[in-house]
PDB file of C-alpha atoms in Angstrom:
ATOM      1  CA  UNK Z1127       0.170   0.109   0.013  1.00 47.00           C
ATOM      2  CA  UNK Z1128       2.558   2.975   0.581  1.00 53.00           C
ATOM      3  CA  UNK Z1129       4.470   1.647  -2.557  1.00 52.00           C
ATOM      4  CA  UNK Z1130       1.865   2.423  -4.986  1.00 53.00           C
ATOM      5  CA  UNK Z1131       1.252   5.706  -2.875  1.00 51.00           C
ATOM      6  CA  UNK Z1132       4.481   6.553  -3.497  1.00 52.00           C
ATOM      7  CA  UNK Z1133       4.061   5.464  -7.004  1.00 54.00           C
ATOM      8  CA  UNK Z1134       1.084   7.816  -7.653  1.00 51.00           C
ATOM      9  CA  UNK Z1135       3.127  10.854  -6.171  1.00 51.00           C
ATOM     10  CA  UNK Z1136       6.201  10.013  -8.763  1.00 54.00           C
ATOM     11  CA  UNK Z1137       3.531   9.748 -11.222  1.00 57.00           C
ATOM     12  CA  UNK Z1138       1.933  13.141 -10.351  1.00 54.00           C
ATOM     13  CA  UNK Z1139       5.386  14.816 -10.086  1.00 56.00           C
ATOM     14  CA  UNK Z1140       6.724  13.502 -13.446  1.00 64.00           C
ATOM     15  CA  UNK Z1141       2.881  14.427 -14.973  1.00 62.00           C
ATOM     16  CA  UNK Z1142       3.888  17.442 -17.383  1.00 65.00           C
ATOM     17  CA  UNK Z1143       0.077  18.441 -17.182  1.00 66.00           C
ATOM     18  CA  UNK Z1144       0.480  18.773 -13.423  1.00 58.00           C
ATOM     19  CA  UNK Z1145       3.587  21.417 -13.533  1.00 60.00           C
ATOM     20  CA  UNK Z1146       1.613  23.447 -16.990  1.00 63.00           C
ATOM     21  CA  UNK Z1147      -1.593  23.495 -14.905  1.00 66.00           C
ATOM     22  CA  UNK Z1148       0.808  25.175 -11.592  1.00 64.00           C
ATOM     23  CA  UNK Z1149       2.383  27.183 -13.683  1.00 65.00           C
ATOM     24  CA  UNK Z1150      -0.508  28.454 -15.361  1.00 66.00           C
ATOM     25  CA  UNK Z1151      -1.757  28.611 -12.040  1.00 67.00           C
ATOM     26  CA  UNK Z1152       0.632  30.491  -9.863  1.00 74.00           C
ATOM     27  CA  UNK Z1153       1.649  32.098 -13.403  1.00 74.00           C
ATOM     28  CA  UNK Z1154      -1.865  34.098 -13.597  1.00 78.00           C
ATOM     29  CA  UNK Z1155      -2.147  34.766  -9.700  1.00 78.00           C
ATOM     30  CA  UNK Z1156       1.630  36.218  -9.917  1.00 80.00           C
ATOM     31  CA  UNK Z1157       0.315  38.598 -12.978  1.00 84.00           C
ATOM     32  CA  UNK Z1158      -2.623  39.475 -11.460  1.00 84.00           C
ATOM     33  CA  UNK Z1159      -0.761  39.999  -8.029  1.00 82.00           C
ATOM     34  CA  UNK Z1160       1.681  42.265 -10.316  1.00 86.00           C
ATOM     35  CA  UNK Z1161      -1.065  44.063 -12.443  1.00 86.00           C
ATOM     36  CA  UNK Z1162      -2.491  44.896  -8.939  1.00 85.00           C
ATOM     37  CA  UNK Z1163       0.685  46.796  -7.973  1.00 85.00           C
ATOM     38  CA  UNK Z1164       1.350  48.670 -10.758  1.00 88.00           C
ATOM     39  CA  UNK Z1165      -2.596  49.993 -11.463  1.00 88.00           C
ATOM     40  CA  UNK Z1166      -2.549  50.635  -7.790  1.00 86.00           C
ATOM     41  CA  UNK Z1167       0.370  52.318  -7.184  1.00 87.00           C
ATOM     42  CA  UNK Z1168      -0.556  54.242 -10.445  1.00 90.00           C
ATOM     43  CA  UNK Z1169      -4.212  55.218  -8.701  1.00 88.00           C
ATOM     44  CA  UNK Z1170      -2.388  55.976  -5.262  1.00 86.00           C
ATOM     45  CA  UNK Z1171      -0.673  58.845  -7.808  1.00 87.00           C
ATOM     46  CA  UNK Z1172      -4.124  59.398  -9.503  1.00 88.00           C
ATOM     47  CA  UNK Z1173      -5.872  59.983  -5.999  1.00 86.00           C
ATOM     48  CA  UNK Z1174      -2.570  62.278  -4.476  1.00 84.00           C
ATOM     49  CA  UNK Z1175      -2.914  64.306  -7.115  1.00 86.00           C
ATOM     50  CA  UNK Z1176      -6.734  64.677  -6.955  1.00 86.00           C
ATOM     51  CA  UNK Z1177      -6.341  65.631  -3.182  1.00 81.00           C
ATOM     52  CA  UNK Z1178      -3.170  68.104  -4.015  1.00 81.00           C
ATOM     53  CA  UNK Z1179      -5.527  69.445  -6.156  1.00 82.00           C
ATOM     54  CA  UNK Z1180      -8.916  69.476  -3.938  1.00 79.00           C
ATOM     55  CA  UNK Z1181      -6.398  71.289  -0.762  1.00 73.00           C
ATOM     56  CA  UNK Z1182      -4.559  73.790  -3.702  1.00 75.00           C
ATOM     57  CA  UNK Z1183      -8.549  75.157  -4.109  1.00 74.00           C
ATOM     58  CA  UNK Z1184      -9.906  75.239  -0.515  1.00 68.00           C
ATOM     59  CA  UNK Z1185      -6.151  77.166  -0.025  1.00 66.00           C
ATOM     60  CA  UNK Z1186      -5.095  74.315   2.857  1.00 63.00           C
ATOM     61  CA  UNK Z1187      -2.118  75.203   5.017  1.00 62.00           C
ATOM     62  CA  UNK Z1188       1.294  73.760   3.134  1.00 64.00           C
ATOM     63  CA  UNK Z1189       2.123  71.956   6.544  1.00 58.00           C
ATOM     64  CA  UNK Z1190      -1.351  70.270   6.828  1.00 62.00           C
ATOM     65  CA  UNK Z1191      -1.259  69.695   3.255  1.00 69.00           C
ATOM     66  CA  UNK Z1192       2.359  67.542   3.028  1.00 67.00           C
ATOM     67  CA  UNK Z1193       1.438  65.405   5.734  1.00 65.00           C
ATOM     68  CA  UNK Z1194      -1.852  64.421   5.032  1.00 71.00           C
ATOM     69  CA  UNK Z1195      -0.394  63.442   1.501  1.00 75.00           C
ATOM     70  CA  UNK Z1196       2.037  61.698   2.788  1.00 73.00           C
ATOM     71  CA  UNK Z1197      -0.024  59.911   4.852  1.00 74.00           C
ATOM     72  CA  UNK Z1198      -2.908  58.986   2.852  1.00 81.00           C
ATOM     73  CA  UNK Z1199      -0.305  57.652   0.079  1.00 83.00           C
ATOM     74  CA  UNK Z1200       1.012  55.524   2.715  1.00 82.00           C
ATOM     75  CA  UNK Z1201      -1.770  53.770   3.464  1.00 81.00           C
ATOM     76  CA  UNK Z1202      -3.239  53.691   0.360  1.00 85.00           C
ATOM     77  CA  UNK Z1203      -0.095  51.596  -0.952  1.00 85.00           C
ATOM     78  CA  UNK Z1204       0.171  49.660   1.899  1.00 82.00           C
ATOM     79  CA  UNK Z1205      -3.523  48.476   1.173  1.00 83.00           C
ATOM     80  CA  UNK Z1206      -2.506  47.857  -2.765  1.00 85.00           C
ATOM     81  CA  UNK Z1207       0.364  45.876  -1.057  1.00 84.00           C
ATOM     82  CA  UNK Z1208      -1.588  43.543   1.275  1.00 80.00           C
ATOM     83  CA  UNK Z1209      -4.022  43.084  -1.701  1.00 82.00           C
ATOM     84  CA  UNK Z1210      -1.457  42.111  -3.983  1.00 81.00           C
ATOM     85  CA  UNK Z1211       0.387  39.438  -1.848  1.00 80.00           C
ATOM     86  CA  UNK Z1212      -3.147  38.236  -0.423  1.00 78.00           C
ATOM     87  CA  UNK Z1213      -3.694  37.239  -4.389  1.00 75.00           C
ATOM     88  CA  UNK Z1214      -0.543  35.350  -4.559  1.00 74.00           C
ATOM     89  CA  UNK Z1215      -2.179  33.297  -1.767  1.00 71.00           C
ATOM     90  CA  UNK Z1216      -0.287  34.038   0.977  1.00 69.00           C
ATOM     91  CA  UNK Z1217      -2.111  33.887   4.310  1.00 66.00           C
ATOM     92  CA  UNK Z1218      -2.517  38.146   5.602  1.00 63.00           C
ATOM     93  CA  UNK Z1219      -4.215  36.871   8.828  1.00 67.00           C
ATOM     94  CA  UNK Z1220      -0.905  36.350  10.748  1.00 63.00           C
ATOM     95  CA  UNK Z1221       0.373  39.729   8.830  1.00 64.00           C
ATOM     96  CA  UNK Z1222      -1.833  41.522  10.079  1.00 66.00           C
ATOM     97  CA  UNK Z1223      -2.146  40.930  13.145  1.00 69.00           C
ATOM     98  CA  UNK Z1224       1.541  40.994  13.815  1.00 66.00           C
ATOM     99  CA  UNK Z1225       1.147  44.301  12.422  1.00 67.00           C
ATOM    100  CA  UNK Z1226      -1.493  45.553  14.744  1.00 71.00           C
ATOM    101  CA  UNK Z1227       0.719  44.329  17.276  1.00 69.00           C
ATOM    102  CA  UNK Z1228       3.811  46.255  16.157  1.00 66.00           C
ATOM    103  CA  UNK Z1229       2.051  49.397  15.649  1.00 66.00           C
ATOM    104  CA  UNK Z1230       0.409  49.421  18.979  1.00 63.00           C
ATOM    105  CA  UNK Z1231       4.276  48.072  20.634  1.00 64.00           C
ATOM    106  CA  UNK Z1232       5.339  51.198  18.794  1.00 58.00           C
ATOM    107  CA  UNK Z1233       2.520  53.913  19.563  1.00 60.00           C
ATOM    108  CA  UNK Z1234       3.266  52.853  23.288  1.00 59.00           C
ATOM    109  CA  UNK Z1235       7.044  53.672  23.166  1.00 53.00           C
ATOM    110  CA  UNK Z1236       6.392  56.893  21.626  1.00 52.00           C
ATOM    111  CA  UNK Z1237       3.082  57.431  23.187  1.00 57.00           C
ATOM    112  CA  UNK Z1238       4.384  61.470  23.837  1.00 62.00           C
ATOM    113  CA  UNK Z1239       5.674  61.831  20.387  1.00 68.00           C
ATOM    114  CA  UNK Z1240       2.089  61.169  18.992  1.00 72.00           C
ATOM    115  CA  UNK Z1241       0.476  63.010  21.416  1.00 79.00           C
ATOM    116  CA  UNK Z1242       2.666  66.013  19.704  1.00 80.00           C
ATOM    117  CA  UNK Z1243       1.699  64.667  16.304  1.00 78.00           C
ATOM    118  CA  UNK Z1244      -1.776  64.689  17.179  1.00 81.00           C
ATOM    119  CA  UNK Z1245      -1.713  68.364  18.630  1.00 84.00           C
ATOM    120  CA  UNK Z1246       0.274  69.336  15.739  1.00 82.00           C
ATOM    121  CA  UNK Z1247      -2.562  67.497  13.066  1.00 80.00           C
ATOM    122  CA  UNK Z1248      -5.652  69.337  15.065  1.00 84.00           C
ATOM    123  CA  UNK Z1249      -3.791  72.747  15.529  1.00 85.00           C
ATOM    124  CA  UNK Z1250      -3.175  72.925  11.758  1.00 79.00           C
ATOM    125  CA  UNK Z1251      -6.541  71.642  10.995  1.00 80.00           C
ATOM    126  CA  UNK Z1252      -8.220  74.424  13.860  1.00 82.00           C
ATOM    127  CA  UNK Z1253      -5.302  76.889  13.578  1.00 85.00           C
ATOM    128  CA  UNK Z1254      -6.009  78.658  16.749  1.00 89.00           C
ATOM    129  CA  UNK Z1255      -2.685  80.511  15.630  1.00 89.00           C
ATOM    130  CA  UNK Z1256      -0.537  80.669  12.498  1.00 88.00           C
ATOM    131  CA  UNK Z1257       2.983  81.925  11.793  1.00 86.00           C
ATOM    132  CA  UNK Z1258       3.685  85.632  12.719  1.00 88.00           C
ATOM    133  CA  UNK Z1259       1.237  85.570  16.195  1.00 90.00           C
ATOM    134  CA  UNK Z1260       2.226  86.826  18.923  1.00 91.00           C
ATOM    135  CA  UNK Z1261       1.038  84.405  21.400  1.00 92.00           C
ATOM    136  CA  UNK Z1262       1.196  83.356  25.088  1.00 92.00           C
ATOM    137  CA  UNK Z1263       1.264  79.513  25.612  1.00 90.00           C
ATOM    138  CA  UNK Z1264       2.944  77.410  28.681  1.00 88.00           C
ATOM    139  CA  UNK Z1265       4.420  80.289  29.993  1.00 90.00           C
ATOM    140  CA  UNK Z1266       6.056  81.464  27.276  1.00 90.00           C
ATOM    141  CA  UNK Z1267       5.052  84.851  25.158  1.00 91.00           C
ATOM    142  CA  UNK Z1268       6.806  85.255  20.954  1.00 92.00           C
ATOM    143  CA  UNK Z1269       6.184  85.302  17.607  1.00 92.00           C
ATOM    144  CA  UNK Z1270       5.357  82.428  15.932  1.00 91.00           C
ATOM    145  CA  UNK Z1271       8.150  81.241  13.631  1.00 89.00           C
ATOM    146  CA  UNK Z1272       7.771  77.566  12.564  1.00 85.00           C
ATOM    147  CA  UNK Z1273       4.181  75.941  12.762  1.00 82.00           C
ATOM    148  CA  UNK Z1274       6.176  71.882  12.527  1.00 78.00           C
ATOM    149  CA  UNK Z1275       3.599  68.791  13.366  1.00 77.00           C
ATOM    150  CA  UNK Z1276       5.357  68.114  16.905  1.00 82.00           C
ATOM    151  CA  UNK Z1277       6.748  71.386  17.582  1.00 86.00           C
ATOM    152  CA  UNK Z1278       6.001  74.705  17.808  1.00 89.00           C
ATOM    153  CA  UNK Z1279       9.140  77.061  17.508  1.00 90.00           C
ATOM    154  CA  UNK Z1280       8.687  80.524  19.395  1.00 93.00           C
ATOM    155  CA  UNK Z1281      10.770  83.858  18.478  1.00 93.00           C
ATOM    156  CA  UNK Z1282      10.332  85.702  21.884  1.00 93.00           C
ATOM    157  CA  UNK Z1283      10.421  89.849  22.367  1.00 88.00           C
ATOM    158  CA  UNK Z1284      14.615  89.273  23.661  1.00 91.00           C
ATOM    159  CA  UNK Z1285      15.118  87.285  20.282  1.00 93.00           C
ATOM    160  CA  UNK Z1286      15.590  83.497  22.402  1.00 93.00           C
ATOM    161  CA  UNK Z1287      14.171  80.806  20.226  1.00 93.00           C
ATOM    162  CA  UNK Z1288      11.462  78.018  22.757  1.00 92.00           C
ATOM    163  CA  UNK Z1289      10.648  75.062  20.803  1.00 92.00           C
ATOM    164  CA  UNK Z1290       7.365  74.312  22.848  1.00 91.00           C
ATOM    165  CA  UNK Z1291       5.945  70.586  21.787  1.00 90.00           C
ATOM    166  CA  UNK Z1292       2.625  70.695  20.174  1.00 88.00           C
ATOM    167  CA  UNK Z1293       0.642  68.072  22.844  1.00 88.00           C
ATOM    168  CA  UNK Z1294       0.565  70.864  25.244  1.00 89.00           C
ATOM    169  CA  UNK Z1295      -0.084  73.932  22.904  1.00 89.00           C
ATOM    170  CA  UNK Z1296      -3.377  71.971  21.867  1.00 87.00           C
ATOM    171  CA  UNK Z1297      -4.883  71.077  25.109  1.00 87.00           C
ATOM    172  CA  UNK Z1298      -3.417  73.457  27.578  1.00 86.00           C
ATOM    173  CA  UNK Z1299      -4.548  77.628  27.462  1.00 90.00           C
ATOM    174  CA  UNK Z1300      -3.529  79.590  24.932  1.00 91.00           C
ATOM    175  CA  UNK Z1301      -3.512  83.757  24.288  1.00 92.00           C
ATOM    176  CA  UNK Z1302      -3.318  84.840  21.031  1.00 92.00           C
ATOM    177  CA  UNK Z1303      -2.230  88.590  20.406  1.00 90.00           C
ATOM    178  CA  UNK Z1304      -2.621  88.489  17.051  1.00 88.00           C
ATOM    179  CA  UNK Z1305      -6.381  87.516  15.693  1.00 89.00           C
ATOM    180  CA  UNK Z1306      -7.611  91.005  16.739  1.00 90.00           C
ATOM    181  CA  UNK Z1307      -6.897  94.329  14.907  1.00 89.00           C
ATOM    182  CA  UNK Z1308      -7.561  96.266  18.051  1.00 90.00           C
ATOM    183  CA  UNK Z1309      -6.343  95.881  21.852  1.00 91.00           C
ATOM    184  CA  UNK Z1310      -7.449  97.311  24.823  1.00 92.00           C
ATOM    185  CA  UNK Z1311      -4.041  99.299  26.879  1.00 94.00           C
ATOM    186  CA  UNK Z1312      -4.724  99.836  30.583  1.00 95.00           C
ATOM    187  CA  UNK Z1313      -3.348 102.177  33.181  1.00 95.00           C
ATOM    188  CA  UNK Z1314      -3.328 102.865  36.861  1.00 94.00           C
ATOM    189  CA  UNK Z1315      -2.383 106.138  37.662  1.00 94.00           C
ATOM    190  CA  UNK Z1316      -1.719 107.243  41.571  1.00 93.00           C
ATOM    191  CA  UNK Z1317      -2.180 111.066  42.319  1.00 93.00           C
ATOM    192  CA  UNK Z1318      -1.220 111.921  46.288  1.00 92.00           C
ATOM    193  CA  UNK Z1319      -4.556 112.942  48.512  1.00 91.00           C
ATOM    194  CA  UNK Z1320      -5.134 116.502  48.303  1.00 91.00           C
ATOM    195  CA  UNK Z1321      -4.051 116.659  44.792  1.00 93.00           C
ATOM    196  CA  UNK Z1322      -7.415 117.565  42.704  1.00 93.00           C
ATOM    197  CA  UNK Z1323      -8.774 114.815  40.631  1.00 94.00           C
ATOM    198  CA  UNK Z1324     -10.250 117.067  37.783  1.00 94.00           C
ATOM    199  CA  UNK Z1325      -6.665 118.454  36.873  1.00 94.00           C
ATOM    200  CA  UNK Z1326      -5.861 114.656  37.050  1.00 94.00           C
ATOM    201  CA  UNK Z1327      -8.741 113.508  34.612  1.00 94.00           C
ATOM    202  CA  UNK Z1328      -8.412 116.361  32.255  1.00 93.00           C
ATOM    203  CA  UNK Z1329      -4.627 116.066  31.887  1.00 94.00           C
ATOM    204  CA  UNK Z1330      -4.846 112.302  30.561  1.00 94.00           C
ATOM    205  CA  UNK Z1331      -7.390 113.302  28.233  1.00 92.00           C
ATOM    206  CA  UNK Z1332      -5.815 115.798  27.100  1.00 93.00           C
ATOM    207  CA  UNK Z1333      -2.408 113.414  26.521  1.00 94.00           C
ATOM    208  CA  UNK Z1334      -5.206 110.874  24.897  1.00 93.00           C
ATOM    209  CA  UNK Z1335      -6.223 113.247  22.209  1.00 92.00           C
ATOM    210  CA  UNK Z1336      -2.543 114.264  21.659  1.00 92.00           C
ATOM    211  CA  UNK Z1337      -1.508 110.219  20.780  1.00 93.00           C
ATOM    212  CA  UNK Z1338      -2.403 109.608  16.944  1.00 93.00           C
ATOM    213  CA  UNK Z1339      -1.928 105.782  17.737  1.00 94.00           C
ATOM    214  CA  UNK Z1340      -4.837 106.219  20.375  1.00 93.00           C
ATOM    215  CA  UNK Z1341      -8.300 105.057  18.401  1.00 90.00           C
ATOM    216  CA  UNK Z1342     -12.003 105.349  19.133  1.00 79.00           C
ATOM    217  CA  UNK Z1343     -11.065 108.506  21.792  1.00 73.00           C
ATOM    218  CA  UNK Z1344     -14.740 108.242  22.395  1.00 73.00           C
ATOM    219  CA  UNK Z1345     -14.589 104.742  23.753  1.00 78.00           C
ATOM    220  CA  UNK Z1346     -11.588 105.351  26.093  1.00 86.00           C
ATOM    221  CA  UNK Z1347     -12.561 105.254  29.609  1.00 92.00           C
ATOM    222  CA  UNK Z1348     -10.687 107.171  32.625  1.00 92.00           C
ATOM    223  CA  UNK Z1349     -12.564 107.128  36.308  1.00 93.00           C
ATOM    224  CA  UNK Z1350     -11.387 106.503  40.110  1.00 94.00           C
ATOM    225  CA  UNK Z1351     -11.087 102.413  40.716  1.00 94.00           C
ATOM    226  CA  UNK Z1352      -9.734 102.924  44.283  1.00 92.00           C
ATOM    227  CA  UNK Z1353      -8.843 104.760  47.273  1.00 92.00           C
ATOM    228  CA  UNK Z1354      -5.792 102.994  48.046  1.00 89.00           C
ATOM    229  CA  UNK Z1355      -3.784 103.427  51.555  1.00 85.00           C
ATOM    230  CA  UNK Z1356      -1.240 105.562  49.720  1.00 85.00           C
ATOM    231  CA  UNK Z1357      -3.050 107.348  47.062  1.00 91.00           C
ATOM    232  CA  UNK Z1358      -6.330 108.204  45.139  1.00 93.00           C
ATOM    233  CA  UNK Z1359      -5.746 105.949  41.677  1.00 94.00           C
ATOM    234  CA  UNK Z1360      -6.992 106.817  38.611  1.00 95.00           C
ATOM    235  CA  UNK Z1361      -7.869 103.940  35.876  1.00 95.00           C
ATOM    236  CA  UNK Z1362      -7.106 104.579  32.283  1.00 95.00           C
ATOM    237  CA  UNK Z1363      -8.442 102.507  29.494  1.00 95.00           C
ATOM    238  CA  UNK Z1364      -7.634 103.243  25.964  1.00 95.00           C
ATOM    239  CA  UNK Z1365      -7.850 101.487  21.946  1.00 94.00           C
ATOM    240  CA  UNK Z1366      -4.971 101.247  19.806  1.00 93.00           C
ATOM    241  CA  UNK Z1367      -3.874  98.680  16.693  1.00 92.00           C
ATOM    242  CA  UNK Z1368      -2.650  95.939  18.104  1.00 89.00           C
ATOM    243  CA  UNK Z1369       0.746  96.073  16.028  1.00 89.00           C
ATOM    244  CA  UNK Z1370       1.210 100.205  18.419  1.00 93.00           C
ATOM    245  CA  UNK Z1371      -0.015  98.188  21.853  1.00 92.00           C
ATOM    246  CA  UNK Z1372       3.866  98.729  23.325  1.00 91.00           C
ATOM    247  CA  UNK Z1373       4.274 102.129  21.573  1.00 94.00           C
ATOM    248  CA  UNK Z1374       1.434 103.402  23.375  1.00 95.00           C
ATOM    249  CA  UNK Z1375       2.042 101.827  26.856  1.00 96.00           C
ATOM    250  CA  UNK Z1376       5.171 103.260  26.916  1.00 96.00           C
ATOM    251  CA  UNK Z1377       4.818 106.572  25.779  1.00 96.00           C
ATOM    252  CA  UNK Z1378       1.750 107.452  27.801  1.00 95.00           C
ATOM    253  CA  UNK Z1379       3.808 106.108  30.967  1.00 95.00           C
ATOM    254  CA  UNK Z1380       6.379 108.758  30.161  1.00 95.00           C
ATOM    255  CA  UNK Z1381       4.168 111.647  29.547  1.00 94.00           C
ATOM    256  CA  UNK Z1382       2.680 110.769  33.033  1.00 94.00           C
ATOM    257  CA  UNK Z1383       5.956 110.979  35.112  1.00 94.00           C
ATOM    258  CA  UNK Z1384       7.210 113.407  32.943  1.00 93.00           C
ATOM    259  CA  UNK Z1385       4.257 116.279  32.913  1.00 93.00           C
ATOM    260  CA  UNK Z1386       2.305 115.916  35.891  1.00 93.00           C
ATOM    261  CA  UNK Z1387       4.147 117.253  37.690  1.00 90.00           C
ATOM    262  CA  UNK Z1388       3.842 120.501  36.056  1.00 92.00           C
ATOM    263  CA  UNK Z1389       0.462 120.050  36.617  1.00 90.00           C
ATOM    264  CA  UNK Z1390       0.726 120.419  40.408  1.00 91.00           C
ATOM    265  CA  UNK Z1391      -0.113 116.152  40.459  1.00 91.00           C
ATOM    266  CA  UNK Z1392       1.957 114.148  42.780  1.00 90.00           C
ATOM    267  CA  UNK Z1393       2.873 110.665  41.957  1.00 87.00           C
ATOM    268  CA  UNK Z1394       2.785 108.735  45.677  1.00 86.00           C
ATOM    269  CA  UNK Z1395       5.015 106.372  46.873  1.00 78.00           C
ATOM    270  CA  UNK Z1396       4.533 104.198  50.213  1.00 72.00           C
ATOM    271  CA  UNK Z1397       5.677 105.996  53.242  1.00 68.00           C
ATOM    272  CA  UNK Z1398       6.866 104.621  56.689  1.00 68.00           C
ATOM    273  CA  UNK Z1399       7.494 107.218  59.624  1.00 67.00           C
ATOM    274  CA  UNK Z1400       9.632 105.724  62.294  1.00 77.00           C
ATOM    275  CA  UNK Z1401       8.865 107.120  65.603  1.00 76.00           C
ATOM    276  CA  UNK Z1402      12.057 106.536  67.583  1.00 82.00           C
ATOM    277  CA  UNK Z1403      11.487 106.760  71.696  1.00 81.00           C
ATOM    278  CA  UNK Z1404      14.456 106.952  73.954  1.00 81.00           C
ATOM    279  CA  UNK Z1405      13.836 106.200  77.706  1.00 70.00           C
TER     280      UNK Z1405
END
């Protein structure tokens, strides 16, 4: 019985028709797999161009466009390769499971990096700030020089480069000083008890009227905000263009210091009387 089985197997392997059938079978699968790769990669290229044209029409952010295009192309190419390998009869279940396990391990190892990647995508999509904006975040203030996938690059007022990961930037509090065309500048001005309040108020109004960078002069406000321990405090609130904020701030403080004295107004400072008793 075993001898007959061996002879039957040998006769199969030596049968030219059997080999021809196998060559045709596997050759057909190989040709189909190659066709899937060629046509699939061609379609991926076409889809990439279509998406790029769509992004161009919608005026997408260049950084976001590059990231999305590369991600979509890589994903589609992986699907094409898996489809071609399946056509060759290669069992892909174990491969996909292995790929998933490897992806999970890599994701756990690079959890912080992936968090920054997700933060970068969120920032690029929702655009809470853009290159050139002056922002405050994570304890830092500066102008956005570069918006990368993983990090945001700031240039501070004293010309330092600050690199902040995008994860905290996307999830933390952020102040963007550049989104509005105008800003309010607030001052607290103290005068001594006994100084004339109306003189102080009219002097500040004169300063406001003389400054061409102060906007909407009728919307500005001057009022008495506090009767403090050592001073009577006035508040002054004026509006200007965002880019003129610091010019208005410094010029107003300079005029207050230089000219209040000539108006008979005193800028008080804390004082302490010490009485020494000799026994």
